[in-house]
PDB file of C-alpha atoms in Angstrom:
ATOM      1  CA  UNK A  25      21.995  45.651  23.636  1.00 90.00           C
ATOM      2  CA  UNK A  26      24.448  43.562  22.771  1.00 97.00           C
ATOM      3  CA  UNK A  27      24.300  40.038  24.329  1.00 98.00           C
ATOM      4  CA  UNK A  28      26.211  36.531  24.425  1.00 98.00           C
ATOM      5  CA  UNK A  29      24.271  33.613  25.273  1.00 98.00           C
ATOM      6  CA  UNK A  30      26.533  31.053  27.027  1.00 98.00           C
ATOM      7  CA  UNK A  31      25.941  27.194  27.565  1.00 98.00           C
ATOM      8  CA  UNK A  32      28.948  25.001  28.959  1.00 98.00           C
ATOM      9  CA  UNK A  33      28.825  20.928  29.662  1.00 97.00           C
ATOM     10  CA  UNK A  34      31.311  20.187  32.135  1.00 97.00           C
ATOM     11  CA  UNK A  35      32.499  16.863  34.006  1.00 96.00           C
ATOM     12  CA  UNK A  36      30.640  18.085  37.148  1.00 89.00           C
ATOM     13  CA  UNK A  37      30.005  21.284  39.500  1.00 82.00           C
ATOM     14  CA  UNK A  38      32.669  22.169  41.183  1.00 84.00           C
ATOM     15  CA  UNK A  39      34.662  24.803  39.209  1.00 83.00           C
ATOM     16  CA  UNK A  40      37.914  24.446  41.194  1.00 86.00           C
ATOM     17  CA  UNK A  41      37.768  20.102  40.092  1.00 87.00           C
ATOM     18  CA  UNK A  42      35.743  19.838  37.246  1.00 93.00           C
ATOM     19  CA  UNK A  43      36.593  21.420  33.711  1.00 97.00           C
ATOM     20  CA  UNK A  44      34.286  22.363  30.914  1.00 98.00           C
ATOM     21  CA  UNK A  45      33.586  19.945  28.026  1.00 98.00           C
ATOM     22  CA  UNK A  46      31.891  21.498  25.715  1.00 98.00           C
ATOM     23  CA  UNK A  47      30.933  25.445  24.697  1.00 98.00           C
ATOM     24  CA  UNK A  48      27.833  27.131  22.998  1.00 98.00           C
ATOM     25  CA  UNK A  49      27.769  30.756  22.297  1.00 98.00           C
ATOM     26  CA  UNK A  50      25.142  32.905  20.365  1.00 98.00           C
ATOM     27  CA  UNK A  51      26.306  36.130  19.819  1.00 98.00           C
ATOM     28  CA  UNK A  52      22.066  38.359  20.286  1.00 98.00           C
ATOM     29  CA  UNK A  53      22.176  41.923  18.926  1.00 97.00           C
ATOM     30  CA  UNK A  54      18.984  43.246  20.183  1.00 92.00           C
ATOM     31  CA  UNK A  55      16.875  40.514  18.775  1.00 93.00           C
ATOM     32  CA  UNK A  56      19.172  39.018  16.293  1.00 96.00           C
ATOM     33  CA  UNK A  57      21.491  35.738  16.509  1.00 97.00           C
ATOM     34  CA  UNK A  58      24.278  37.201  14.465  1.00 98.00           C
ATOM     35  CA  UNK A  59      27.004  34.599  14.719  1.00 98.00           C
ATOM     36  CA  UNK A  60      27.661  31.432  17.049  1.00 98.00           C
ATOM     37  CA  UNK A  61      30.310  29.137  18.440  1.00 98.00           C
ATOM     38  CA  UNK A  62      31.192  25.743  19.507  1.00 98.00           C
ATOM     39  CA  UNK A  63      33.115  23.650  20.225  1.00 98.00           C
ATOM     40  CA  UNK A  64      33.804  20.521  22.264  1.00 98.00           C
ATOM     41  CA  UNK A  65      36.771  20.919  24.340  1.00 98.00           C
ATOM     42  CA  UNK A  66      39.440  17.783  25.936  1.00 98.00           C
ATOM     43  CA  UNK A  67      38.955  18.283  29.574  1.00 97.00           C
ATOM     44  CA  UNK A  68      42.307  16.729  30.412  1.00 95.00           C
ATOM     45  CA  UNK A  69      40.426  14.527  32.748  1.00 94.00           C
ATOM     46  CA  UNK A  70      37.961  11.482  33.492  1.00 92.00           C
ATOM     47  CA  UNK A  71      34.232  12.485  32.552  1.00 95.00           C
ATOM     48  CA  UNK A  72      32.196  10.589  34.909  1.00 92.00           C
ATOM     49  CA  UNK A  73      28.836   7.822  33.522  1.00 93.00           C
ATOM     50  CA  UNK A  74      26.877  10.114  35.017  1.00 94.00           C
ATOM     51  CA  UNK A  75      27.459  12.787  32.907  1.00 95.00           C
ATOM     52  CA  UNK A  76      27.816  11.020  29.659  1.00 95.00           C
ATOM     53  CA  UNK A  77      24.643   9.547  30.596  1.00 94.00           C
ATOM     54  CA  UNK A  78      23.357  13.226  31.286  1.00 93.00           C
ATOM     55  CA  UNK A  79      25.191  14.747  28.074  1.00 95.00           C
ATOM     56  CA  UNK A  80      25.818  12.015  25.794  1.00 95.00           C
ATOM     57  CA  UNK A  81      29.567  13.211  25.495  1.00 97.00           C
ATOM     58  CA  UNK A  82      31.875  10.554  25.485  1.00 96.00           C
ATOM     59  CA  UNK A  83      35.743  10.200  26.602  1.00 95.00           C
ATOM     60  CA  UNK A  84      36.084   9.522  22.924  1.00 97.00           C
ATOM     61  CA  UNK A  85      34.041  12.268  21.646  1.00 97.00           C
ATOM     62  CA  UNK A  86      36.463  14.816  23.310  1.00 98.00           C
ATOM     63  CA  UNK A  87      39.557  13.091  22.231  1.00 97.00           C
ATOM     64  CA  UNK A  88      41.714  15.345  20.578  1.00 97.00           C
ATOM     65  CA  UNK A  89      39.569  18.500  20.764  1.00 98.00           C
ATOM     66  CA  UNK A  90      41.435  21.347  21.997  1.00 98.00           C
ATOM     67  CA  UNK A  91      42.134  21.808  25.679  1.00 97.00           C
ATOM     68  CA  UNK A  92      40.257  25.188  27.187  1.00 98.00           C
ATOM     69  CA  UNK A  93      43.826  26.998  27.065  1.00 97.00           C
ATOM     70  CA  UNK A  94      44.124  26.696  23.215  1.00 98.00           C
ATOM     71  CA  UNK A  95      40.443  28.039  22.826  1.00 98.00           C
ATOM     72  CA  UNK A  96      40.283  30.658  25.828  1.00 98.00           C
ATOM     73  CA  UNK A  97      41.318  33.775  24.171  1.00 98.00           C
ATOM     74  CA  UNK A  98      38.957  33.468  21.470  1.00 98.00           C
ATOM     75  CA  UNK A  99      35.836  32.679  23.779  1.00 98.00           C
ATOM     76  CA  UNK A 100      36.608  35.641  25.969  1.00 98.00           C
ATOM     77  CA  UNK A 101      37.022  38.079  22.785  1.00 98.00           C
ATOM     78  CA  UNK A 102      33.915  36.201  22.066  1.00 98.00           C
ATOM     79  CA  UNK A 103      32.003  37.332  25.118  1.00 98.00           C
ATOM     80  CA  UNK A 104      33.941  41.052  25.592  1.00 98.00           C
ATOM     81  CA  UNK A 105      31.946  43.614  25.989  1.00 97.00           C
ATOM     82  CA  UNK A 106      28.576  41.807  26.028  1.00 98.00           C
ATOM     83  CA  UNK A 107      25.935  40.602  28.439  1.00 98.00           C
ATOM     84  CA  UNK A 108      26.884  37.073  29.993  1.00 98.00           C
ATOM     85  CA  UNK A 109      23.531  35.387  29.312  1.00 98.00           C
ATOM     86  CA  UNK A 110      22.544  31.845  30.382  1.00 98.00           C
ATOM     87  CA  UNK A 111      19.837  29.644  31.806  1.00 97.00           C
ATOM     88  CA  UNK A 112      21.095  29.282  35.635  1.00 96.00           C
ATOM     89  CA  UNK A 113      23.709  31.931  35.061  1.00 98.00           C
ATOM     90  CA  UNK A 114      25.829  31.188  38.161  1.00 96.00           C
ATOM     91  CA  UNK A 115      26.785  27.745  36.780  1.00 96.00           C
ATOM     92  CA  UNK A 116      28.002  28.706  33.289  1.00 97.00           C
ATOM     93  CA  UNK A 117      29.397  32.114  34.659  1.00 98.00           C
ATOM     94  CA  UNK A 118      31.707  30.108  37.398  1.00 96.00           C
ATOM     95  CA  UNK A 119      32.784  27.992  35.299  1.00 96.00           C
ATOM     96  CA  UNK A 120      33.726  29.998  32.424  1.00 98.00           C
ATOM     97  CA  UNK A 121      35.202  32.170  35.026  1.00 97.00           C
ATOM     98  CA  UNK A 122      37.374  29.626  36.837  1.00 96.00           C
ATOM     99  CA  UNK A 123      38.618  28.367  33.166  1.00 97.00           C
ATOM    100  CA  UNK A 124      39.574  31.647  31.448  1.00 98.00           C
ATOM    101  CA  UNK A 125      41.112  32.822  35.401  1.00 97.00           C
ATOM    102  CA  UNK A 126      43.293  29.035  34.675  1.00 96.00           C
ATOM    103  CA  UNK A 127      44.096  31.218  30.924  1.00 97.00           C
ATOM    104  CA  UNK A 128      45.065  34.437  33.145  1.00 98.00           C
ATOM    105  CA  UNK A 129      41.809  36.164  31.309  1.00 98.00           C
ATOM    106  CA  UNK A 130      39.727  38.440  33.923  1.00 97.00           C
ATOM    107  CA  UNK A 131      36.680  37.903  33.767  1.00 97.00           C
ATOM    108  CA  UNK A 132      33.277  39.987  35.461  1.00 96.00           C
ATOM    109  CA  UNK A 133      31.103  40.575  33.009  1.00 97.00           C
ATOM    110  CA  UNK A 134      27.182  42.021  33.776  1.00 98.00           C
ATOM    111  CA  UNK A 135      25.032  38.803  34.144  1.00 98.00           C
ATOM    112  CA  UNK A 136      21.712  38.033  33.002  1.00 98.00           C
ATOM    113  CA  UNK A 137      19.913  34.298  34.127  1.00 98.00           C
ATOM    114  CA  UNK A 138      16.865  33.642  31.819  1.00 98.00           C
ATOM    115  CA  UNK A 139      15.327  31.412  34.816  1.00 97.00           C
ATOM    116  CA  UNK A 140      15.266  34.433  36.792  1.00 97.00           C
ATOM    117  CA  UNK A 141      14.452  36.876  33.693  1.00 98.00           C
ATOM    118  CA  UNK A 142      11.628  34.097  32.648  1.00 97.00           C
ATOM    119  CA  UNK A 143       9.871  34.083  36.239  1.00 97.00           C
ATOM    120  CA  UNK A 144       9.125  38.000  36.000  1.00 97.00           C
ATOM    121  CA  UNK A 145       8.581  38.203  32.284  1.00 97.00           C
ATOM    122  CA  UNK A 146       6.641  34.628  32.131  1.00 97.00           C
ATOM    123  CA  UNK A 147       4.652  33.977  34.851  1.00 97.00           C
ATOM    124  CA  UNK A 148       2.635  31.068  36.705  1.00 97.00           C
ATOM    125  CA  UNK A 149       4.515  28.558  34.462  1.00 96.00           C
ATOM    126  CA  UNK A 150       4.459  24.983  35.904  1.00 95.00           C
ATOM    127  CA  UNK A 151       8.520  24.762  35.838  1.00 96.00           C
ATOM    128  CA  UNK A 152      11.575  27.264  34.700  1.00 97.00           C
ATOM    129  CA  UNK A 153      13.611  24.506  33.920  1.00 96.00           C
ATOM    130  CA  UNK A 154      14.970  25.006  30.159  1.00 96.00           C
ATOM    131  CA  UNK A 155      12.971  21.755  28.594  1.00 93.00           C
ATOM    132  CA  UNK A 156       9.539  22.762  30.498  1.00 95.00           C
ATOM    133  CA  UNK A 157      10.284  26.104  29.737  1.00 96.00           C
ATOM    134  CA  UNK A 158      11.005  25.758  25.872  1.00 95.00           C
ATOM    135  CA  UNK A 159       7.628  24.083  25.666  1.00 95.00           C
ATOM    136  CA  UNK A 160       5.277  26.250  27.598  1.00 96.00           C
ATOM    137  CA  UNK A 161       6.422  29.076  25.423  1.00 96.00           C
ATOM    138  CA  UNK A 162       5.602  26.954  22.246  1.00 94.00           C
ATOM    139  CA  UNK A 163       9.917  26.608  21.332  1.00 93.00           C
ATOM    140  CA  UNK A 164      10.920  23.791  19.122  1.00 85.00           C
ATOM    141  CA  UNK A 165      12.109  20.555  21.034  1.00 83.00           C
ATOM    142  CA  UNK A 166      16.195  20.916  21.372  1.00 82.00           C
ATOM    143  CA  UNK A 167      18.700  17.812  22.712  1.00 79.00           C
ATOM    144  CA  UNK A 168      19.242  18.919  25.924  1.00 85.00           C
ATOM    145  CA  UNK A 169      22.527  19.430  27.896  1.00 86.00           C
ATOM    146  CA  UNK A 170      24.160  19.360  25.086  1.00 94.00           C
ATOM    147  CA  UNK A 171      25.957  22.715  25.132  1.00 97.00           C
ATOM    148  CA  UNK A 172      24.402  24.550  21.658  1.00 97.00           C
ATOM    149  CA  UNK A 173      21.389  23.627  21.575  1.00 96.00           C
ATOM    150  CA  UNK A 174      20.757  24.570  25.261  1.00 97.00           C
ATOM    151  CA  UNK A 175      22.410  27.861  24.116  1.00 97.00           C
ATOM    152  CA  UNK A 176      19.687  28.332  21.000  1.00 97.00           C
ATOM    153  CA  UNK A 177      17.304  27.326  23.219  1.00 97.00           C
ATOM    154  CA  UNK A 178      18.231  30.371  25.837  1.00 97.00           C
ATOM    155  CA  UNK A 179      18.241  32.615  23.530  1.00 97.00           C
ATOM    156  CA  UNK A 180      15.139  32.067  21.813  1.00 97.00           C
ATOM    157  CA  UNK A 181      14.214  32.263  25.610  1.00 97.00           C
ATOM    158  CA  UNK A 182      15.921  35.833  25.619  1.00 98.00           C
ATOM    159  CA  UNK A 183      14.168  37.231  22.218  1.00 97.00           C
ATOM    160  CA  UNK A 184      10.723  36.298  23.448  1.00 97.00           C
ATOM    161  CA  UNK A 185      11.206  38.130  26.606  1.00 97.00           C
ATOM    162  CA  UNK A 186      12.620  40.957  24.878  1.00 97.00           C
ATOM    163  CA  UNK A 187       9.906  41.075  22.895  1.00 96.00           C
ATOM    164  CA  UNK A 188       7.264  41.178  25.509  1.00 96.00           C
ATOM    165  CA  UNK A 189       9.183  43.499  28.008  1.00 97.00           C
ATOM    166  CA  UNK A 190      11.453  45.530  25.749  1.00 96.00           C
ATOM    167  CA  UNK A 191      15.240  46.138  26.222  1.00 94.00           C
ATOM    168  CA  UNK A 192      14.423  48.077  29.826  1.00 95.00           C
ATOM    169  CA  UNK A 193      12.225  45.281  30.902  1.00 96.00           C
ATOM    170  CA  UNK A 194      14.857  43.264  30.072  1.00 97.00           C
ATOM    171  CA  UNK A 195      17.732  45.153  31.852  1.00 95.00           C
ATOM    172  CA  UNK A 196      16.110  44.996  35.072  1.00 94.00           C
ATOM    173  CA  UNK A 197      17.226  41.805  35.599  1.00 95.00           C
ATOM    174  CA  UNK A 198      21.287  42.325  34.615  1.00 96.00           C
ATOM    175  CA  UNK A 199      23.566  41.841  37.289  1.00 94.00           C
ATOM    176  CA  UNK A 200      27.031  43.443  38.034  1.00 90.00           C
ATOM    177  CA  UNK A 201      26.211  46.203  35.265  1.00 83.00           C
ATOM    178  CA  UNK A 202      28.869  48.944  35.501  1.00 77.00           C
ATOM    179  CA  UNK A 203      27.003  52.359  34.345  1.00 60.00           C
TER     180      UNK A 203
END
């Protein structure tokens, strides 16, 4: 299977008024990183203290990085024909979705959340979120929410579970797969 772990920092939740800051992608062959991506992105509007507090991306950090429309295409050859993989999939997945829809890019791909994937595969675990998660399962420490290392992190995630449960195991828990 092929897959394409996603992570996105954005200047807050709502897809339709926030705007993604930064992008991680891990392109998983079976169980094989075999190329990545990122890039921090100009939002083309105010990131909040909150979330540089959260992220540790500044307004400066982002100055002059490419908006989402000059990088677009590439992510969503990037992520073509692939499994959309992420840790709290609906997040990344709507906004990815609501940026490449602003680059006239259509975007459904088949969905797979490692929360969900890790609470069948993993179970009894004190917490699912990516931090608690990494270091039940014995995963080197990462700096989280920033947006490749939370990607490296899910996908580590992804090849453990694939290794326990196999590629069907696995596929049990892909959304919006078209047969």
């Amino acid at each position: 299977m092929r897959f394409a772990v996603v992570d996105v920092e954005t200047t807050g939740g709502a897809k339709d008024a926030n705007r993604i800051m930064e992008v991680g992608v891990a392109l998983v062959d079976g169980c094989e990183v075999v190329d990545t991506y990122h890039t921090l992105i100009d939002p083309g509007t105010y990131i909040t203290p909150f979330v540089v507090q959260l992220t540790g991306i500044t307004e400066a950090m982002v100055q002059g990085k490419p908006q989402f429309s000059a990088v677009g295409e590439h992510i969503a050859e990037l992520l073509k024909d692939r499994i959309f993989v992420a840790h709290n999939v609906q997040f990344d997945f709507k906004m990815m979705k609501a940026e490449l829809k602003r680059c006239c890019i259509p975007f459904d791909p088949p969905r797979l959340c490692t929360v969900k994937l890790s609470r069948r595969v993993f179970p009894g675990l004190p917490s699912y979120s990516l931090h608690n998660l990494t270091e039940s399962l014995n995963l080197p420490d990462f700096n989280h929410h920033r947006a490749m290392d939370d990607t490296l992190a899910a996908a580590e995630i992804l090849k453990l579970a694939l290794g326990k449960v196999g590629e069907e195991g696995v596929m049990k828990e892909v959304k919006n797969l078209k047969k």
